Each structure stands twice: as C-alpha cells, then as structure tokens.
Coordinates of C-alpha atoms (C1' of nucleotides) in Angstrom, one line a residue:
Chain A
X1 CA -2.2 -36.2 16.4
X2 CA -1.5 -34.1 13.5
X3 CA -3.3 -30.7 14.6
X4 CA -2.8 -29.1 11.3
X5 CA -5.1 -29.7 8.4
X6 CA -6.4 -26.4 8.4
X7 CA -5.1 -23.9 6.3
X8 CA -2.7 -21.6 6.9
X9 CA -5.3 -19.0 5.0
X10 CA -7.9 -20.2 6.6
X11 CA -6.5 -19.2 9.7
X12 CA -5.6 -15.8 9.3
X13 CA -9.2 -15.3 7.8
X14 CA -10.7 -16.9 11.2
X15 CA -8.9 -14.2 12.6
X16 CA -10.4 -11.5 10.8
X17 CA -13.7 -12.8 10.9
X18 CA -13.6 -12.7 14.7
X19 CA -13.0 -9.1 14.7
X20 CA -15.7 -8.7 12.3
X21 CA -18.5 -11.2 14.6
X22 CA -17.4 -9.4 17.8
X23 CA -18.6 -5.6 16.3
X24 CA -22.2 -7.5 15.0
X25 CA -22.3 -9.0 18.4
X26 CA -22.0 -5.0 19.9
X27 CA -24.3 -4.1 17.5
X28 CA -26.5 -6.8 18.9
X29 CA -26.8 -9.1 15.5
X30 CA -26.8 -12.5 17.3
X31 CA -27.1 -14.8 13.6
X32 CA -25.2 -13.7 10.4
X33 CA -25.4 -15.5 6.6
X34 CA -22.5 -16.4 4.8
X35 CA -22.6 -14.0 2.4
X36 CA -23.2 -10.6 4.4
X37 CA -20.2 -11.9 6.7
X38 CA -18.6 -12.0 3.1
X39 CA -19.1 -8.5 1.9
X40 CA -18.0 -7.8 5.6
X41 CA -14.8 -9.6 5.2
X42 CA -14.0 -8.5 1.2
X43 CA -14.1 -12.3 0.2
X44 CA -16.6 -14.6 -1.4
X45 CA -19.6 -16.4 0.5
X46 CA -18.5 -20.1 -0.5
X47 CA -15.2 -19.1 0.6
X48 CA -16.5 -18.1 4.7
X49 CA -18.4 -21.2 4.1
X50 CA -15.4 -23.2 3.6
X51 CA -13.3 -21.4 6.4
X52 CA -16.4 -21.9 9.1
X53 CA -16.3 -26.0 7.7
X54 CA -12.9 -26.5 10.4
X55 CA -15.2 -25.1 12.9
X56 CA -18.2 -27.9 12.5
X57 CA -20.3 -25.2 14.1
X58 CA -23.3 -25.2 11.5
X59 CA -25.7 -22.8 10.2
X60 CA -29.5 -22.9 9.9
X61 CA -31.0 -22.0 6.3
X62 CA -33.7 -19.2 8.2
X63 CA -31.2 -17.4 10.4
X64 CA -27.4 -18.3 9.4
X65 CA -24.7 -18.9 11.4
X66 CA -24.8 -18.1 15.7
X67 CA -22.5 -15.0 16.1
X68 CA -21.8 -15.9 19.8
X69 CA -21.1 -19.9 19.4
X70 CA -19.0 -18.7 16.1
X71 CA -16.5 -16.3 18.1
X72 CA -16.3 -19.1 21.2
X73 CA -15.2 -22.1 18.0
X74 CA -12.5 -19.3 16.4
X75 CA -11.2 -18.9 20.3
X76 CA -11.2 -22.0 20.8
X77 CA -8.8 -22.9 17.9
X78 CA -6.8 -19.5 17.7
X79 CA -6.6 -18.8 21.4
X80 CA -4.4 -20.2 23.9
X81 CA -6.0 -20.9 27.7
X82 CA -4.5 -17.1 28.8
X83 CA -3.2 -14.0 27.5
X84 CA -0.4 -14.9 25.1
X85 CA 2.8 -13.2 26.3
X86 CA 5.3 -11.6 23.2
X87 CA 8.8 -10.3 24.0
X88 CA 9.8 -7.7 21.3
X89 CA 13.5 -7.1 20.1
X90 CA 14.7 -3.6 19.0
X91 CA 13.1 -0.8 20.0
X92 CA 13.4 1.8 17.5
X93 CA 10.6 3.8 15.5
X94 CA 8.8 0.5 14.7
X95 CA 9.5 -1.8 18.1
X96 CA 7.5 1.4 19.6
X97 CA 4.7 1.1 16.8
X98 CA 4.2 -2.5 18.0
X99 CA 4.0 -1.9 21.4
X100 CA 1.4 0.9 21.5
X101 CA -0.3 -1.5 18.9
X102 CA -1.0 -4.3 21.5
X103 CA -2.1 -1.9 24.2
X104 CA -5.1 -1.1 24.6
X105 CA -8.0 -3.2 23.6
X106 CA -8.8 -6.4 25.4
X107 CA -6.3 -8.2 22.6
X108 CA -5.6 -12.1 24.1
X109 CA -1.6 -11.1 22.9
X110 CA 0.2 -8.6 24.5
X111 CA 3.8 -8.0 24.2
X112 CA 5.3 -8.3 27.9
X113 CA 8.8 -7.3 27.6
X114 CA 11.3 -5.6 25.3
X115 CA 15.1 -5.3 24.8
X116 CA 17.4 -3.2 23.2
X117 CA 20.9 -2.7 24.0
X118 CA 20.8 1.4 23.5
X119 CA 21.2 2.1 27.1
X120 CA 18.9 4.9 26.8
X121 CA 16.2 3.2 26.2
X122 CA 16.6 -0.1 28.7
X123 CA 15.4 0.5 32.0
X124 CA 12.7 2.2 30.8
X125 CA 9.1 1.6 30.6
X126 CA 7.3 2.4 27.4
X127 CA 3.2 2.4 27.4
X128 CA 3.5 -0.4 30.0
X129 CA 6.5 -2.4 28.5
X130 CA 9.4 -2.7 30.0
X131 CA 12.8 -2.4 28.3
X132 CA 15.4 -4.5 29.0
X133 CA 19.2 -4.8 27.7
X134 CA 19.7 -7.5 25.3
X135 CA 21.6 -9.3 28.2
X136 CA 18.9 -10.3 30.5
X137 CA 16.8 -11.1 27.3
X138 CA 17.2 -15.4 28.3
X139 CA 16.5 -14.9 31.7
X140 CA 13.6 -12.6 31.5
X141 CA 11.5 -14.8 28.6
X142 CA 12.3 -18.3 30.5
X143 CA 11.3 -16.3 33.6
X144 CA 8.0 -14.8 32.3
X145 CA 7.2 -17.8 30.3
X146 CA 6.8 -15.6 27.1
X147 CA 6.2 -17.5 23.8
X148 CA 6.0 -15.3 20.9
X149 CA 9.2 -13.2 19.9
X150 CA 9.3 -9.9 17.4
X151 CA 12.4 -9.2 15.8
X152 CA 12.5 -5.4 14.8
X153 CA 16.2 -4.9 15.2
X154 CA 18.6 -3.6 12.2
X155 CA 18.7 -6.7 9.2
X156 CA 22.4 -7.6 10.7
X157 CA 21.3 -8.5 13.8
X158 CA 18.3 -10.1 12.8
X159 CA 19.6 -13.5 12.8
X160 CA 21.5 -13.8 15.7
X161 CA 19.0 -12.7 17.7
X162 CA 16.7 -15.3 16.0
X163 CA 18.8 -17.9 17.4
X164 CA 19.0 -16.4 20.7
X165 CA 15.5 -16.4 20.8
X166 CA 15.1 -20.2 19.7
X167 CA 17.5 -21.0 22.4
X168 CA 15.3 -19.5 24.7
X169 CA 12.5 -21.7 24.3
X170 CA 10.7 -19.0 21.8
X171 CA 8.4 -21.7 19.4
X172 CA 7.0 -18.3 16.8
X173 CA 8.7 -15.2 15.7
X174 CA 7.7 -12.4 13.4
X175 CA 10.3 -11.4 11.7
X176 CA 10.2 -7.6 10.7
X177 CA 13.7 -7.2 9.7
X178 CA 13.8 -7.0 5.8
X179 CA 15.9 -10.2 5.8
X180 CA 14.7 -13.6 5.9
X181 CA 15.6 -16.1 9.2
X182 CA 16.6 -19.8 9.0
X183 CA 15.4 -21.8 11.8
X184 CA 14.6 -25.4 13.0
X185 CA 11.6 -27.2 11.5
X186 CA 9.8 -26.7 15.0
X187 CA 9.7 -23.1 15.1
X188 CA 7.5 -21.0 13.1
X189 CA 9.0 -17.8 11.2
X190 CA 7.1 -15.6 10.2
X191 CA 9.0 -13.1 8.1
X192 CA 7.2 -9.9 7.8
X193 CA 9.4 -8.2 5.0
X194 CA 8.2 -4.7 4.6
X195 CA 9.9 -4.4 1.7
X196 CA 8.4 -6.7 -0.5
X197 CA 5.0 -5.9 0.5
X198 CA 5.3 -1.9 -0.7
X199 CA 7.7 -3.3 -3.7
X200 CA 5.2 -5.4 -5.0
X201 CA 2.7 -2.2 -4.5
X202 CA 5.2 -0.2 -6.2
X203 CA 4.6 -2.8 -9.2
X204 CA 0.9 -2.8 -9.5
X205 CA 0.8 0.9 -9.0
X206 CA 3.4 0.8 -12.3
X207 CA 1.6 -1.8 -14.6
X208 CA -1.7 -0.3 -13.4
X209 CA -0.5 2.7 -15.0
X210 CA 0.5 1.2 -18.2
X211 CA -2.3 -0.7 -18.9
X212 CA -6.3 0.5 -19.7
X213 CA -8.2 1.8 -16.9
X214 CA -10.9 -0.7 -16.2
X215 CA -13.7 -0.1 -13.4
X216 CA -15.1 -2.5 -11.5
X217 CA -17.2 -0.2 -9.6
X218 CA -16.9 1.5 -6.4
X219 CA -18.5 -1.4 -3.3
X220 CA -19.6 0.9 -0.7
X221 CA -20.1 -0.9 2.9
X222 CA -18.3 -2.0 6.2
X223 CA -20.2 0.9 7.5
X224 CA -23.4 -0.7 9.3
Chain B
X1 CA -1.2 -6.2 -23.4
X2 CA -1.8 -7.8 -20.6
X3 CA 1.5 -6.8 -18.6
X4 CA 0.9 -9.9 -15.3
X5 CA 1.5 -13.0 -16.1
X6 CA 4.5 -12.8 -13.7
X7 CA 3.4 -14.7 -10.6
X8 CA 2.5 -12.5 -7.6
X9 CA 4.5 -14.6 -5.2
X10 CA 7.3 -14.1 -7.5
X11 CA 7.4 -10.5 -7.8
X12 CA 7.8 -10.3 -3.8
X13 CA 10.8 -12.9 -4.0
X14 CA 12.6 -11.0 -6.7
X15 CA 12.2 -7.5 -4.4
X16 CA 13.8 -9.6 -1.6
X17 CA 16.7 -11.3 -4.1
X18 CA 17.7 -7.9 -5.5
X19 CA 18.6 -6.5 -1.7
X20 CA 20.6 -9.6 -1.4
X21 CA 22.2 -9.3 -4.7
X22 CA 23.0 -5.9 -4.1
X23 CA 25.0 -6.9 -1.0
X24 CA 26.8 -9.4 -2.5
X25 CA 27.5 -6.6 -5.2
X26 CA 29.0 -4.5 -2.1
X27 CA 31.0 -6.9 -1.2
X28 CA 32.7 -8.3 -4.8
X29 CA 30.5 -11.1 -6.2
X30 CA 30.0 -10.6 -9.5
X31 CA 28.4 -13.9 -9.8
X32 CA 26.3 -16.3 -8.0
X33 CA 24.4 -19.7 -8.2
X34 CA 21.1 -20.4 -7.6
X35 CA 21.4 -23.0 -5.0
X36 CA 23.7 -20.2 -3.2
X37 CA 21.2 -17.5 -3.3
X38 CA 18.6 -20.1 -2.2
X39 CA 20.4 -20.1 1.0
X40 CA 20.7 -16.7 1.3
X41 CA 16.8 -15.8 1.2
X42 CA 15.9 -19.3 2.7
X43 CA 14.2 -20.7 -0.5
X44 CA 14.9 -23.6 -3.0
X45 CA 17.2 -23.5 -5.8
X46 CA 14.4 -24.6 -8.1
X47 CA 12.3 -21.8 -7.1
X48 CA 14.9 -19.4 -7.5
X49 CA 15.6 -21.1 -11.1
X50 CA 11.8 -20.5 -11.8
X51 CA 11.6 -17.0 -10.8
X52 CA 14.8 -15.7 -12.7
X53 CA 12.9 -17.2 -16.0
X54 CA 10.5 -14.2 -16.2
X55 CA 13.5 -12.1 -16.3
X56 CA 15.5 -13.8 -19.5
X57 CA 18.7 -14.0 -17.9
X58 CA 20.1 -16.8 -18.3
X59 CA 23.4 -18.3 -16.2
X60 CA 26.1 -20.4 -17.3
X61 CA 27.4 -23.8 -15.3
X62 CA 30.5 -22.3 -14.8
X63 CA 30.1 -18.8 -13.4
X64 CA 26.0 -18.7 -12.2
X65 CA 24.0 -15.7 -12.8
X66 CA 25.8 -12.2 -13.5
X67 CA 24.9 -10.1 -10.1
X68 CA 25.0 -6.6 -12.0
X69 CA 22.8 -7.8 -14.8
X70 CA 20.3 -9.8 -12.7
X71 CA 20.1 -6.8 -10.1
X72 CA 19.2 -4.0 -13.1
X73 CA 16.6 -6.9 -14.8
X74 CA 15.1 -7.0 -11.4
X75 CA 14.9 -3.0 -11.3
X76 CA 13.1 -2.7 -15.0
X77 CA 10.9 -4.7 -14.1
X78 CA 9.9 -3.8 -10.2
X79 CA 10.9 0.0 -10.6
X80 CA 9.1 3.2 -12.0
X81 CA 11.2 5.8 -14.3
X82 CA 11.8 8.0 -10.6
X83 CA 11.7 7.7 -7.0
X84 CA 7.8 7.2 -6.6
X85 CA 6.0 9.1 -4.4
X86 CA 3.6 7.8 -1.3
X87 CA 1.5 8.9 0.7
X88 CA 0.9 8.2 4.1
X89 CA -2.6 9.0 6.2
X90 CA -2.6 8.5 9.9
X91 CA 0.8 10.1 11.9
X92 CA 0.5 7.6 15.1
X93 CA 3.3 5.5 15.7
X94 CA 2.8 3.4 13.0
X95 CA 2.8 6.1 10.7
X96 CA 5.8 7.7 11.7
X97 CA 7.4 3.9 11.9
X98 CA 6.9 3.6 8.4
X99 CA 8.0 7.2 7.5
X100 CA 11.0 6.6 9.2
X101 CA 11.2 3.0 7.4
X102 CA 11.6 4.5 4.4
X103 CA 14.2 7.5 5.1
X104 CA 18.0 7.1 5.3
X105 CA 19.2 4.2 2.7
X106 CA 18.4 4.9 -1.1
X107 CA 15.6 3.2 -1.6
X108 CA 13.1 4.1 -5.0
X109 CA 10.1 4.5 -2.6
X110 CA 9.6 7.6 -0.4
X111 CA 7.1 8.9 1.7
X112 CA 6.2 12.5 0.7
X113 CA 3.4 13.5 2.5
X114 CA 1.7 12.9 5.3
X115 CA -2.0 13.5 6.4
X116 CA -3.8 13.5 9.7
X117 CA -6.5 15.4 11.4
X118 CA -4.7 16.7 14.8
X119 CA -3.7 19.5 15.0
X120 CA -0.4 19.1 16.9
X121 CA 0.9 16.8 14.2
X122 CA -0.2 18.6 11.2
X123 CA 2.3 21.5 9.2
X124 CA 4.9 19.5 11.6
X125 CA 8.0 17.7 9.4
X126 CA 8.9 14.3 10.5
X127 CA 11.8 13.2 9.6
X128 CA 12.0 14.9 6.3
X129 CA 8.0 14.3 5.9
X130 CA 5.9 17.5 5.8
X131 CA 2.3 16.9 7.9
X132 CA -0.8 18.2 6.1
X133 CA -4.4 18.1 7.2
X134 CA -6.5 15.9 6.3
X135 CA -8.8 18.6 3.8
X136 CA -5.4 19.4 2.0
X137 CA -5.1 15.8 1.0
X138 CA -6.1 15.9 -2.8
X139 CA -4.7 18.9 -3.8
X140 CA -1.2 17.7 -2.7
X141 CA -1.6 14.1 -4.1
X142 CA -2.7 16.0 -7.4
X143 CA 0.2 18.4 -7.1
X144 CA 2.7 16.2 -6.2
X145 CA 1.7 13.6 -8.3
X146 CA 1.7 10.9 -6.0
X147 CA 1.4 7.7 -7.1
X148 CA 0.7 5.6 -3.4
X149 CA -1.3 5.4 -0.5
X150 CA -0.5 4.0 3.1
X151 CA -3.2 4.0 5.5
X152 CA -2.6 4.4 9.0
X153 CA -5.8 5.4 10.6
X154 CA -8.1 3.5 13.1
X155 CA -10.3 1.4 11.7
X156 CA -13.4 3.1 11.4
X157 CA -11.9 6.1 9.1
X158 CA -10.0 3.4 6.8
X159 CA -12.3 2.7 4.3
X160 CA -14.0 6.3 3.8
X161 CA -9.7 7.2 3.5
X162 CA -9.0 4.8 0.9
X163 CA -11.8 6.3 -1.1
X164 CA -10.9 9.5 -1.1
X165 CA -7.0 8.3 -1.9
X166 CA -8.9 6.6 -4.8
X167 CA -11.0 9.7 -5.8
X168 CA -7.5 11.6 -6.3
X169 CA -6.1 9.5 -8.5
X170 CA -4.1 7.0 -5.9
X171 CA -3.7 3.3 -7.7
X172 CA -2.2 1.2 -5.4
X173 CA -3.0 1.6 -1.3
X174 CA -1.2 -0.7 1.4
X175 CA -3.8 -0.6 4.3
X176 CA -2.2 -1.1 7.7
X177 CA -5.8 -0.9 9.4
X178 CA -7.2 -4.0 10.9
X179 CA -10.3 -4.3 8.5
X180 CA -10.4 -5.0 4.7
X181 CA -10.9 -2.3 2.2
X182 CA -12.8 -2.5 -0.9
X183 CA -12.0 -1.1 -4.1
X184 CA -12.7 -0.9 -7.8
X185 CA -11.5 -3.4 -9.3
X186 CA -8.2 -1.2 -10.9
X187 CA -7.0 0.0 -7.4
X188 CA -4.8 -2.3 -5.9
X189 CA -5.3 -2.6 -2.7
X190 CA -2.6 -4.7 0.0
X191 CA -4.3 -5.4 3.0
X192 CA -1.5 -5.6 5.9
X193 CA -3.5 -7.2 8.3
X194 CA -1.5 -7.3 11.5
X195 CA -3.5 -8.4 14.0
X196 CA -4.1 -11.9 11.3
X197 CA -0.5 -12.4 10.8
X198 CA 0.6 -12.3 15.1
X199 CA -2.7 -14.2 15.8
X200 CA -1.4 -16.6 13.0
X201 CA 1.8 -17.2 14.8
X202 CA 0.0 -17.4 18.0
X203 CA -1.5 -20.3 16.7
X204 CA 1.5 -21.9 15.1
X205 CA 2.8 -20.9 19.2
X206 CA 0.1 -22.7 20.4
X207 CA 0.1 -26.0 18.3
X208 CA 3.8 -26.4 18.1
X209 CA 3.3 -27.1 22.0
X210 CA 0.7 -29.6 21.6
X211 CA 2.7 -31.9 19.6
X212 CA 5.8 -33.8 20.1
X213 CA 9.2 -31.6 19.6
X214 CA 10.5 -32.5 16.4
X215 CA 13.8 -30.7 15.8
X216 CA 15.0 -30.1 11.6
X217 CA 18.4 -29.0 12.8
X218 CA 19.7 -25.4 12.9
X219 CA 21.0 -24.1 9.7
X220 CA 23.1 -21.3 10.1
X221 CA 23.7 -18.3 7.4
X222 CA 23.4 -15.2 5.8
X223 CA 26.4 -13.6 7.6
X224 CA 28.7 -13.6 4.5
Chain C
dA1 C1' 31.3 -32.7 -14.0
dA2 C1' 28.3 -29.4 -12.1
dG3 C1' 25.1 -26.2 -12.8
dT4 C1' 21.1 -24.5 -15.6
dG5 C1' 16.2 -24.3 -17.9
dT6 C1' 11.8 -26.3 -17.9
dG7 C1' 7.9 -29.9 -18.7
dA8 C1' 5.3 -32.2 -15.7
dA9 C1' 3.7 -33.7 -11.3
dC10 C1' 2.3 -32.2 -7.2
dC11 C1' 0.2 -29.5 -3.6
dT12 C1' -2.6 -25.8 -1.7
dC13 C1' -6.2 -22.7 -2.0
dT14 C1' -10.4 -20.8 -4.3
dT15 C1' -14.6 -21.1 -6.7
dC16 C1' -18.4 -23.3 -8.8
dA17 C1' -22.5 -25.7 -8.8
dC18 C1' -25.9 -28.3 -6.9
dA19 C1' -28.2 -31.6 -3.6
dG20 C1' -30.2 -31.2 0.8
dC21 C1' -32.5 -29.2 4.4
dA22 C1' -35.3 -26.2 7.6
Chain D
dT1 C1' -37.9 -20.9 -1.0
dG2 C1' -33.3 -19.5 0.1
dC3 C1' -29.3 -20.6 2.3
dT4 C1' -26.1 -24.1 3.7
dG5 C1' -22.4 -27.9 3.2
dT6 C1' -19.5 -30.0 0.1
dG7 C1' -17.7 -32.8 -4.1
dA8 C1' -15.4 -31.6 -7.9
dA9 C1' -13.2 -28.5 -11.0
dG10 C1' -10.1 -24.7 -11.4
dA11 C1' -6.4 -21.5 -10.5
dG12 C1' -2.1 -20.6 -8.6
dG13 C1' 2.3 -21.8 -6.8
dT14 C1' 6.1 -25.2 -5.7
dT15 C1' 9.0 -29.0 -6.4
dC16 C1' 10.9 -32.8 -8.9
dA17 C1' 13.7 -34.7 -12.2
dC18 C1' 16.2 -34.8 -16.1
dA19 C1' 17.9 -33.3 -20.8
dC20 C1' 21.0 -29.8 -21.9
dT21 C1' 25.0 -26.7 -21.8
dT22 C1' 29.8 -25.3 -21.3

DNA sequence: AAGTGTGAACCTCTTCACAGCA
DNA sequence: TGCTGTGAAGAGGTTCACACTT
C-alpha cells in the first residue's frame, strides 16, 4: 500500500496549479490546454502533462483538460477530509508572519494554536490564534488533534522542540529555524532554511555579474 | 567562462556547512571530519565529501578538514567583495519578518531598503530599514546600488514588481508571493512558494497516517 | 588503521518526440 | 488538424565502494 510514487515535485506543482485552476474557474474558463496552464505556471507543457498523468483525469484534444474535475483530483490527493489544523512554535517577527499568512482566505490549513514561553505574549490572541506557553504545548496539540507543527523559534531551541513535537504525535514539521532537524523515518521535516535560499541568491546575483549579460527576453503574462 | 558548473543543490548545502563550521570555530575545533559534519547538517558523509571537491580543499586521515580554511573557501566562493545590498517590496508582516531576519548577527546580506505603497508605512524605519514609496523605487536601487530584490506583495502586484526590480538593474529576486514570476533568462529569479511547501507537508501529514507506523529510531544531535 | 577523493552506478526529475485520438 | 499521453533519452543529484594516503 505504498501511497507514494508520485513525486515529491510533482506535488508541490499540483499545488500551484490549483491556485492557478481556481482563479480560471472565477474567471469562468471551465477547460484549459496544457500549455497555456504552462505559461500560467512558468514550466513547460509536457511537464503539466506529466504532473496531471498521477491524476488519470484526462484531457480531450478540442477543449483540454476540465478545470472543475481537475481542482476536485489535486483535493483529492493533497487535501485531507477537513481543515488541516498546524500549531506554530515561536512567536516572534516571523511566527506572526505565518499566522496572518494562513488567515484569511478559505486555505484547507490553518494554524490553530501557538506557543511561546515570553510571557508577554502567551495568553494572548493574535489575528485569531491563540498563544500558549510552551508548557501546555502536549496537552493542547493531543487535545485539538493538530497535525502539522512550525518551528520558528531561535536555532538552539529548534531541536528540542522538534522532539517535543514528535512526542506529541506531530507526523510533518516545517522547520524555519536556520538549522537542520533529525527525526524518525516516519516524520516528515521539512527544513525551510532561509538562509540558504537568499545565500544561494546572493551567488547568482554575483556570478550573474561576472559573466556576459545574455537576454532571453522579457515573457509578459499571468495577467489575464 | 562559464562560472556554474558547481551544483545548485550544493551551493545551498555549503551556505548551511559554513554556519555550522563557524560554530564549531566558536567553540575550538579547528578540525573536523566529514562523517562528523554529516551529522551535524543531517546529510551523508559522501555528500559532504562531494561537495567540499568544488572547493579544492583537501583533508588528511588524521586531522579532517581545516575549519578556518574550509569556512573562508566557502566565503570566496558564496560571498561578494561587501555586505550586499537587498531590497525588499511589500512591508506586511512578512516583510518586516524578513527585515528583521536579517538584522542583529553579522551576516553579508542586509536589507537596505524598503518599498510599499501605504502611506503609514512609508518614510517609517523598521528596524534599521528606511520605508520608501513605491515611485522612489529606482532611483534608490540606482543610488544605492542594490544588487537584490525580495518581493513581498500580494499576488496580483508581484509580477508587474519584479519587472520594474528588473528594469533597475536588480539580477537576482526571491519572490515570497504565491505565483511564479517570469523573467529574462539572466535574472534569477527564487520562487519561495509557501503555500507549495506547507501543502507539501500536509500531504506527507496526510499519507504518513494512511500507512502502517514505521519508526527509524530517534537520532539525537547537534547540541555540541 | 581510519579517513579521504572519486569513478561509476544509481535514482529522480525533466524534456523530447511521436503515435494516437477526437 | 492540433493537442494529448507516454516511452525513451537526457540532465541533475546522490550514494556506493574502493584505491589511496598518512
């Protein structure tokens, strides 16, 4: 009963895709070909072809693929039954970010608790969240059945807190500390390392710099 | 003169081993092995072996690799002459997350100026950060020669934002809004796709409960 | 003896190219 | 005819396994 032989890429392209089918739906586009979905998407048309092969939701050569029947197969795989409750850990500057991220739009995730052991900030409620001390942190996430933890605290605490959120049944955590997290096979880190991401930036912005300027041309679009 | 035949994936890992090298620094190590420092950022000795070859530094047996030396190879090869410059567009709480991200510790990246549209927020300083509007926004990229772009805009601005960071001479844009941007082919652009990478582990959430608990053991680390 | 450096095998993901179909 | 679905080739990244070094 291996569920996984999709790929991980292909999965976090579904994702986007879905955002992308919802705004045609709005717009009131109700069949989409490959490769406008693909200029939509910044990818390649074989490659949205491949992705929408997991789905076996097929396309007719006259009218491409059925927007509404596409978004119900990505839910189906990407979405569990209700909303996905996240508990987030460390609520400084970017803790904040995430929860005013999630609020809002009709997201299927929204983040459900949060703890922080500044005493200034637990006990309170920020855009709908409540904070918590790091204490109650077990009891409230077996309690509200939450699934999905967020790690934003400072990099030494990252770790401990990890585990305390394995122990408490957590199966996925993004990691945002810039420090990676050990865990057991079963759980799925995701370690979200700021750092790297502008680093390697930082890089192309240098060789870019130091080599010939070569244009591609400017691609226009995204604004139908 | 083709300056990238260093693997993308291994220009990340090398930002993340030279904050762990520098630690080890801090605290005494001049020297370390590969298998040690693939336990320290959670990846194998081999791959940590592979990556170091771009740098020709080479260990011995006895001692490992030479922290100092592996730490400055790392910094000619990731870093810029000085501290280089960003740019960030969008002062929500994202973009104030990421301004303060990149305060306090000496880091060779810093956010110089930010850009957005309301008025409350703009000719403010945030945490060091001076608040422009958004008209202002070539003339102090040109000025202060600024060599980045973040974008932290809703979605339906990002695109017409990355052009104009593109039309001042920006090479290299990290876009934190939820849809891809495209670019010429010489602008690098890092699409930080959030709302992929939590729907990602909501999925990894949702399968790792479908299927049988299989447990790889907890490894402990990383508080040396 | 115990670690390194690396060719080669392996695995994953992307792209091509074309038969098949409405 | 024009787009899809997909086998096969390609590109990129990881891991193995072993000769080599001190």
């Amino acid at each position: 009963m291996k569920s996984t032989d999709i790929p991980i890429k292909t999965i976090e392209r579904l994702s986007l895709y879905r955002r992308i089918l919802r705004e045609l739906l709005e717009k009131g586009e109700e069949y989409i070909f490959s490769y406008r979905l693909a200029v939509l998407a910044d990818k390649k048309a074989s490659q949205v072809r491949r992705d929408f092969m997991v789905l076996n939701q097929f396309a007719s050569p006259q009218k491409g693929y059925a927007v509404r029947e596409l978004i119900e197969c990505i839910s189906g795989l990407l979405d569990s039954g209700e909303k996905l409750k996240m508990a987030i850990v460390g609520i400084g500057n970017m803790g904040r970010a995430f929860i005013n991220y999630f609020k809002g739009r009709g997201k299927n995730l929204e983040i459900t608790a949060g703890f922080d052991n500044d005493d200034r900030k637990n006990n309170r409620v920020i855009n709908g969240c409540r904070i918590y001390p790091v204490e109650k942190m077990k009891e409230i996430l077996r309690k509200e059945k939450i699934r999905i933890g967020i790690i934003t605290v400072p990099e030494d605490r990252a770790q401990n807190i990890a585990e305390e959120l394995i122990q408490s049944g957590i199966k996925a955590i993004v990691n945002v500390a810039p420090v990676p997290i050990k865990s057991p096979a079963d759980v799925h880190i995701e370690n979200l390392d700021l750092t790297s991401v502008f680093e390697k930036t930082a890089y192309f912005a240098k060789i870019s710099t130091d080599s010939p300027e070569k244009d591609g041309g400017v691609e226009h679009g995204r604004d139908i």
